[in-house]
PDB file of C-alpha atoms in Angstrom:
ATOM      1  CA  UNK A   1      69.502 -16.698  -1.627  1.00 80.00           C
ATOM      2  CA  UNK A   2      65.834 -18.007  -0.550  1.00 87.00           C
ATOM      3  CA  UNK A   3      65.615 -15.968   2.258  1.00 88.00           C
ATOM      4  CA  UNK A   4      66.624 -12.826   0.980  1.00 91.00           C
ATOM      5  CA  UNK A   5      64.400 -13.666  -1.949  1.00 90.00           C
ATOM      6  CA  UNK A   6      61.423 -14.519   0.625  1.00 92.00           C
ATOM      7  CA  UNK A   7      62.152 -11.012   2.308  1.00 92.00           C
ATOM      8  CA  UNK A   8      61.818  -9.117  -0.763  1.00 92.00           C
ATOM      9  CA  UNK A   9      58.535 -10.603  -2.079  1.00 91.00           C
ATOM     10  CA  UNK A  10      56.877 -10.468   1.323  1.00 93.00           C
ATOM     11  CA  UNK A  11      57.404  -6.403   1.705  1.00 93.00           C
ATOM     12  CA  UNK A  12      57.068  -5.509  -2.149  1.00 92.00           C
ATOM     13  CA  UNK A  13      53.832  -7.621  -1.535  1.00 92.00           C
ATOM     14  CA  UNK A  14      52.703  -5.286   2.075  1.00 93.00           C
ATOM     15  CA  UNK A  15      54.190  -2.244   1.211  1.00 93.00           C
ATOM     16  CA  UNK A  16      53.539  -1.867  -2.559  1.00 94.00           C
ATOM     17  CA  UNK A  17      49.951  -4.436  -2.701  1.00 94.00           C
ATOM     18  CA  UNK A  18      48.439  -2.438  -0.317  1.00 94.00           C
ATOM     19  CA  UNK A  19      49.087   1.026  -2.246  1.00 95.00           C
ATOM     20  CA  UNK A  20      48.062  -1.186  -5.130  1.00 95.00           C
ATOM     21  CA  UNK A  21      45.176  -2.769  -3.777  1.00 94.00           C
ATOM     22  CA  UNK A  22      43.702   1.009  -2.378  1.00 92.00           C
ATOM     23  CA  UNK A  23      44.106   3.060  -5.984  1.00 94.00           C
ATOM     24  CA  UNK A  24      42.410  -0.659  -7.697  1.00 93.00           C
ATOM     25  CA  UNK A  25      39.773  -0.221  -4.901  1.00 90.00           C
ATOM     26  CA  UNK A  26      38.861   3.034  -4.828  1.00 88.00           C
ATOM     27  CA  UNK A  27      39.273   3.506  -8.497  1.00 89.00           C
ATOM     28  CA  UNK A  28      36.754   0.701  -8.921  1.00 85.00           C
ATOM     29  CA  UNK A  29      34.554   2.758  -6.275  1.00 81.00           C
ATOM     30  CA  UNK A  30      34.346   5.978  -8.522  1.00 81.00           C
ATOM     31  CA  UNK A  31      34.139   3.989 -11.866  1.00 78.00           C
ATOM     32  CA  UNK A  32      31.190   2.154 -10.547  1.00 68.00           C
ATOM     33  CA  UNK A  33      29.613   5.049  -8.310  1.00 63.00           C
ATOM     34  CA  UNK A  34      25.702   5.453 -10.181  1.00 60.00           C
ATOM     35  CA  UNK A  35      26.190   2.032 -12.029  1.00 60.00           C
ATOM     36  CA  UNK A  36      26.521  -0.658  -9.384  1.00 55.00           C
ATOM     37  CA  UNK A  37      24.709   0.453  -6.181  1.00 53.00           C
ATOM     38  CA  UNK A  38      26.511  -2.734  -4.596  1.00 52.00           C
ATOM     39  CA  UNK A  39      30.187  -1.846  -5.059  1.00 66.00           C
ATOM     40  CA  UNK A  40      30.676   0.517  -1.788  1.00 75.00           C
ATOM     41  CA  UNK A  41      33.180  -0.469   0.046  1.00 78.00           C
ATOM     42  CA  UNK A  42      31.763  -2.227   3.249  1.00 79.00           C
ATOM     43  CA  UNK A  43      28.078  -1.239   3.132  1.00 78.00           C
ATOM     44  CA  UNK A  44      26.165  -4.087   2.525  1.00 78.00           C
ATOM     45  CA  UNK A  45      22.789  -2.725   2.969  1.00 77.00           C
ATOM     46  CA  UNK A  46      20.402  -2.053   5.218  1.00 79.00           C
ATOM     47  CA  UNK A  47      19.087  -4.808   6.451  1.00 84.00           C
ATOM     48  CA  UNK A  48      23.167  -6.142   4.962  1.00 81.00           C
ATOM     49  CA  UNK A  49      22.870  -8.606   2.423  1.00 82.00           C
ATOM     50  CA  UNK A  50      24.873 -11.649   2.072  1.00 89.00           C
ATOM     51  CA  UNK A  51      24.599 -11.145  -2.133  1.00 88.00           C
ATOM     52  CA  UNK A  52      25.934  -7.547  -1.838  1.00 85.00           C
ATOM     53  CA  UNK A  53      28.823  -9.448   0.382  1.00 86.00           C
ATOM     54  CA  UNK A  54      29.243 -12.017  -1.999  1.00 89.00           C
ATOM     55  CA  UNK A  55      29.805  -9.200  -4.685  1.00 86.00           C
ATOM     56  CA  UNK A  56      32.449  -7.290  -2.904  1.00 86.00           C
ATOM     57  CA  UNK A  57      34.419 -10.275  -1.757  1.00 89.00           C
ATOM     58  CA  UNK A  58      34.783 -11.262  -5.291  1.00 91.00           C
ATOM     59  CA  UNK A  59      35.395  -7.634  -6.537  1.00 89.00           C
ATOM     60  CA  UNK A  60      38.171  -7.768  -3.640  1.00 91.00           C
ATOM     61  CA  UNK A  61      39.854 -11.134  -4.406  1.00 94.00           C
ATOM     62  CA  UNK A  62      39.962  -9.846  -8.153  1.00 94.00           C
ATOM     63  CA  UNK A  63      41.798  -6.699  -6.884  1.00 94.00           C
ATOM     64  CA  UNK A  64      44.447  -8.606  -4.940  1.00 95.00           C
ATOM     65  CA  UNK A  65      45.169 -11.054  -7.138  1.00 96.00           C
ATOM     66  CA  UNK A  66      45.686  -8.463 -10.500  1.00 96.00           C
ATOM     67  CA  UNK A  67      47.989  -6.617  -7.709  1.00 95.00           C
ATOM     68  CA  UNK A  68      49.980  -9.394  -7.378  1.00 94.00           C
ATOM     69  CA  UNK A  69      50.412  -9.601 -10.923  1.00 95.00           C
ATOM     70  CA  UNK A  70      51.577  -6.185 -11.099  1.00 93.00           C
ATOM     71  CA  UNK A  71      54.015  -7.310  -8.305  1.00 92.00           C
ATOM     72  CA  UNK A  72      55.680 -10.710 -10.330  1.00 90.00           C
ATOM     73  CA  UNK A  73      56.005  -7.869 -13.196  1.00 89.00           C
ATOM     74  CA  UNK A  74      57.889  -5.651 -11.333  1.00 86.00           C
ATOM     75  CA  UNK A  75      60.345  -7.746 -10.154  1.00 84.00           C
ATOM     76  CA  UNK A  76      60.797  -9.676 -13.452  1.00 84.00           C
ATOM     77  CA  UNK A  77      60.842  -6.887 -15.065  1.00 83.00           C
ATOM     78  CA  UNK A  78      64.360  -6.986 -15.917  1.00 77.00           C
ATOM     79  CA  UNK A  79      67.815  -7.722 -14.512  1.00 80.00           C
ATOM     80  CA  UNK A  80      68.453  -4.440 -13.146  1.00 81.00           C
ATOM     81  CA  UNK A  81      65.800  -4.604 -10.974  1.00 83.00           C
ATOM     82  CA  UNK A  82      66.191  -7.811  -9.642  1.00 85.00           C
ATOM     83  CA  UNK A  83      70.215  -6.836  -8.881  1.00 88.00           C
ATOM     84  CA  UNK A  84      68.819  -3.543  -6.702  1.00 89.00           C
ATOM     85  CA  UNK A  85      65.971  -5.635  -5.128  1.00 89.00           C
ATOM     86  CA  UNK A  86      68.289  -8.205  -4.133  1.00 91.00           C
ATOM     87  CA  UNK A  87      70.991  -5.923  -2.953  1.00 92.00           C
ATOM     88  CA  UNK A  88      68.303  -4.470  -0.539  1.00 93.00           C
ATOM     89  CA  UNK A  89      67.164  -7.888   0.948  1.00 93.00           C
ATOM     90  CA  UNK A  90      70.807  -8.601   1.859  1.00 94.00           C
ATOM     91  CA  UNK A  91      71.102  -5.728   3.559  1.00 94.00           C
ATOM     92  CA  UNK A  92      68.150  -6.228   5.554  1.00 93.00           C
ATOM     93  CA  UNK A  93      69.489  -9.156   6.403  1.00 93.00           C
ATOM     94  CA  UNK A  94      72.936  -8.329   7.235  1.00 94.00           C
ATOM     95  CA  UNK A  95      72.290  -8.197  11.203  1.00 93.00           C
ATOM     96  CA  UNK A  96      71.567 -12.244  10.581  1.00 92.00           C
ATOM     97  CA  UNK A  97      74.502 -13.018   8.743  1.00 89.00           C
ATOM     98  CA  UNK A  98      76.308 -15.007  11.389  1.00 92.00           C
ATOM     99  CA  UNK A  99      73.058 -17.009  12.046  1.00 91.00           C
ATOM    100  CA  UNK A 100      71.449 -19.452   9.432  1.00 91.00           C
ATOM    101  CA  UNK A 101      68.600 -19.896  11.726  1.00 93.00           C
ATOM    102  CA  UNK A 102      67.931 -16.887  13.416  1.00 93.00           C
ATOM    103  CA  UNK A 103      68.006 -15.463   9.815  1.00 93.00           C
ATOM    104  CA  UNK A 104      65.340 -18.107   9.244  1.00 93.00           C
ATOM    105  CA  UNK A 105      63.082 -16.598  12.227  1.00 94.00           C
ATOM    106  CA  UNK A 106      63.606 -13.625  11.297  1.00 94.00           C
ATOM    107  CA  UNK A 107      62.370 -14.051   7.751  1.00 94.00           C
ATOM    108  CA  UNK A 108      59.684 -16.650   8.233  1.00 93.00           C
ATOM    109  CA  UNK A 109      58.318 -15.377  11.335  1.00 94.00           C
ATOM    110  CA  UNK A 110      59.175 -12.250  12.585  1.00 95.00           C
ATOM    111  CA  UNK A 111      59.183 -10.142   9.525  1.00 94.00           C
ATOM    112  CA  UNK A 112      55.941 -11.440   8.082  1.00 94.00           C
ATOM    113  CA  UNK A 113      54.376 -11.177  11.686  1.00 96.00           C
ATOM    114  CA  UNK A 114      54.770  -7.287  11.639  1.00 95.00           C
ATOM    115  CA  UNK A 115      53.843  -6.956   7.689  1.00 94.00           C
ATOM    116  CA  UNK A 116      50.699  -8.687   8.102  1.00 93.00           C
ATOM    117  CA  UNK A 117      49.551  -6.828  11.129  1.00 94.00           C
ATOM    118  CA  UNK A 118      50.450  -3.861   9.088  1.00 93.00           C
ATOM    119  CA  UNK A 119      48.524  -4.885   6.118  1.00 93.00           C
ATOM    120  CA  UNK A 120      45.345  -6.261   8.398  1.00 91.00           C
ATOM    121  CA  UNK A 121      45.586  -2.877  10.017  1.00 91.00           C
ATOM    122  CA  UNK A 122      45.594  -0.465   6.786  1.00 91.00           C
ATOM    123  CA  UNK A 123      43.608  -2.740   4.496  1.00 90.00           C
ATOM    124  CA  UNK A 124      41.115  -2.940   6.949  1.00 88.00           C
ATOM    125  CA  UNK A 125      40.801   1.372   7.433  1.00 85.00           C
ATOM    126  CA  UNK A 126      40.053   1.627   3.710  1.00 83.00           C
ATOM    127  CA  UNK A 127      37.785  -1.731   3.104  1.00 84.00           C
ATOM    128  CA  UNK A 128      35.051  -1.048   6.247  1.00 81.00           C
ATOM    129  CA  UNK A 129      32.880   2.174   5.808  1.00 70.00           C
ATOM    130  CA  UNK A 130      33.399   4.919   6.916  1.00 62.00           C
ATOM    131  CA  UNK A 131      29.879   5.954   8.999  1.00 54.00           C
ATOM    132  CA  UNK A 132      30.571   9.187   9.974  1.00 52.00           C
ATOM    133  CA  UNK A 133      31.768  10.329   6.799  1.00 49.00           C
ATOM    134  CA  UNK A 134      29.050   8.379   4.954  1.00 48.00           C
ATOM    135  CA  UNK A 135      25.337   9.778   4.427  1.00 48.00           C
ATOM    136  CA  UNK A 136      22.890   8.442   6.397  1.00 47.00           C
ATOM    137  CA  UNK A 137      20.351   8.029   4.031  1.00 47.00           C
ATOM    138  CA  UNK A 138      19.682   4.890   4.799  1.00 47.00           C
ATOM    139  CA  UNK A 139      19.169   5.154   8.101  1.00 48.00           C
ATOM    140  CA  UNK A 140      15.173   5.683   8.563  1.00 48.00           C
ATOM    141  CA  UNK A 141      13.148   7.347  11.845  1.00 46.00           C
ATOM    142  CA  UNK A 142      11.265   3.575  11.130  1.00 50.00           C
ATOM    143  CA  UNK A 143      14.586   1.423  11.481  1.00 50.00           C
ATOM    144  CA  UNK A 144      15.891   3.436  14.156  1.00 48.00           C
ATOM    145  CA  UNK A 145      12.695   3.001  16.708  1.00 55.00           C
ATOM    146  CA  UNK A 146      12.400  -0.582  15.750  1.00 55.00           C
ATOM    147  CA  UNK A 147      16.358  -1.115  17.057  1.00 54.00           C
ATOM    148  CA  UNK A 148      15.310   1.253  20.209  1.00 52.00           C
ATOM    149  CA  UNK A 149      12.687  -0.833  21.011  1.00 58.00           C
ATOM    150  CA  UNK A 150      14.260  -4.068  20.317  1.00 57.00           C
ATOM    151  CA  UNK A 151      17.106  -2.842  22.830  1.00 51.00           C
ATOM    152  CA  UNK A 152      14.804  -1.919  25.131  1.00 54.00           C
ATOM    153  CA  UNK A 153      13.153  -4.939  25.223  1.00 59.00           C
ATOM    154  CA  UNK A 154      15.934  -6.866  25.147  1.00 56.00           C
ATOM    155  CA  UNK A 155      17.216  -5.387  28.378  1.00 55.00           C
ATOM    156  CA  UNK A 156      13.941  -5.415  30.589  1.00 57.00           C
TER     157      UNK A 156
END
């Protein structure tokens, strides 16, 4: 069945590309820690720097998309597999048996509606940095009174 098919790819793909995506990413972070100033996570410098940006995006998209490798692997991986994996979409499913189209809703809308808020929201905690855990060592007396200043400016 499409659906159930549908079902199973989109939540293997939240559930299991988002652990997949964090070990990449962090592993990445510690491999390149000393070597590649750029690669932490969500600082971009300071002033930020669209280059450094530029770097992590692609470092990112190169993450997701050998994750989603891993994923097509998984469930091709052999028959066995597949048989549990589609056992499991049915049953999630079941409550929509009667229903063609509210099975439809369910799958195409609902479902990925909640999965992609979930993998916005956790995605999103590990990708940005983390300032209060981070050093400030970039964070100068200079570049501090110049933003004072510009505020205050700004607001007489």
């Amino acid at each position: 069945d499409v659906c159930t098919w549908y079902l199973i790819h989109s939540a293997l793909d939240t559930f299991l590309g988002v652990f997949i995506n964090f070990i990449l990413l962090r592993f990445l972070e510690r491999a390149g820690s000393g070597r590649f100033s750029s690669f932490e996570s969500g600082f971009y410098g300071h002033p930020p720097s669209v280059l450094l940006w530029l770097k992590q995006l692609f470092v990112w998209l190169i993450i997701v998309f050998i994750s989603k490798i891993i994923i097509v692997f998984i469930v091709l991986i052999d028959q066995y597999t597949q048989a549990n994996l589609e056992t499991i979409g049915k049953l999630m499913l079941y409550p929509f048996h009667f229903s063609s189209k509210l099975e439809m809703v369910f799958v195409m809308l609902v479902f990925p509606f909640f999965l992609n808020v979930f993998v916005f929201w956790v995605q999103d905690g590990f990708l940005k940095k983390n300032f209060k855990q981070a050093s400030a060592s970039w964070i100068t007396y200079a570049s501090l009174e110049s933003s004072v200043s510009t505020f205050h400016s700004s607001t007489l």
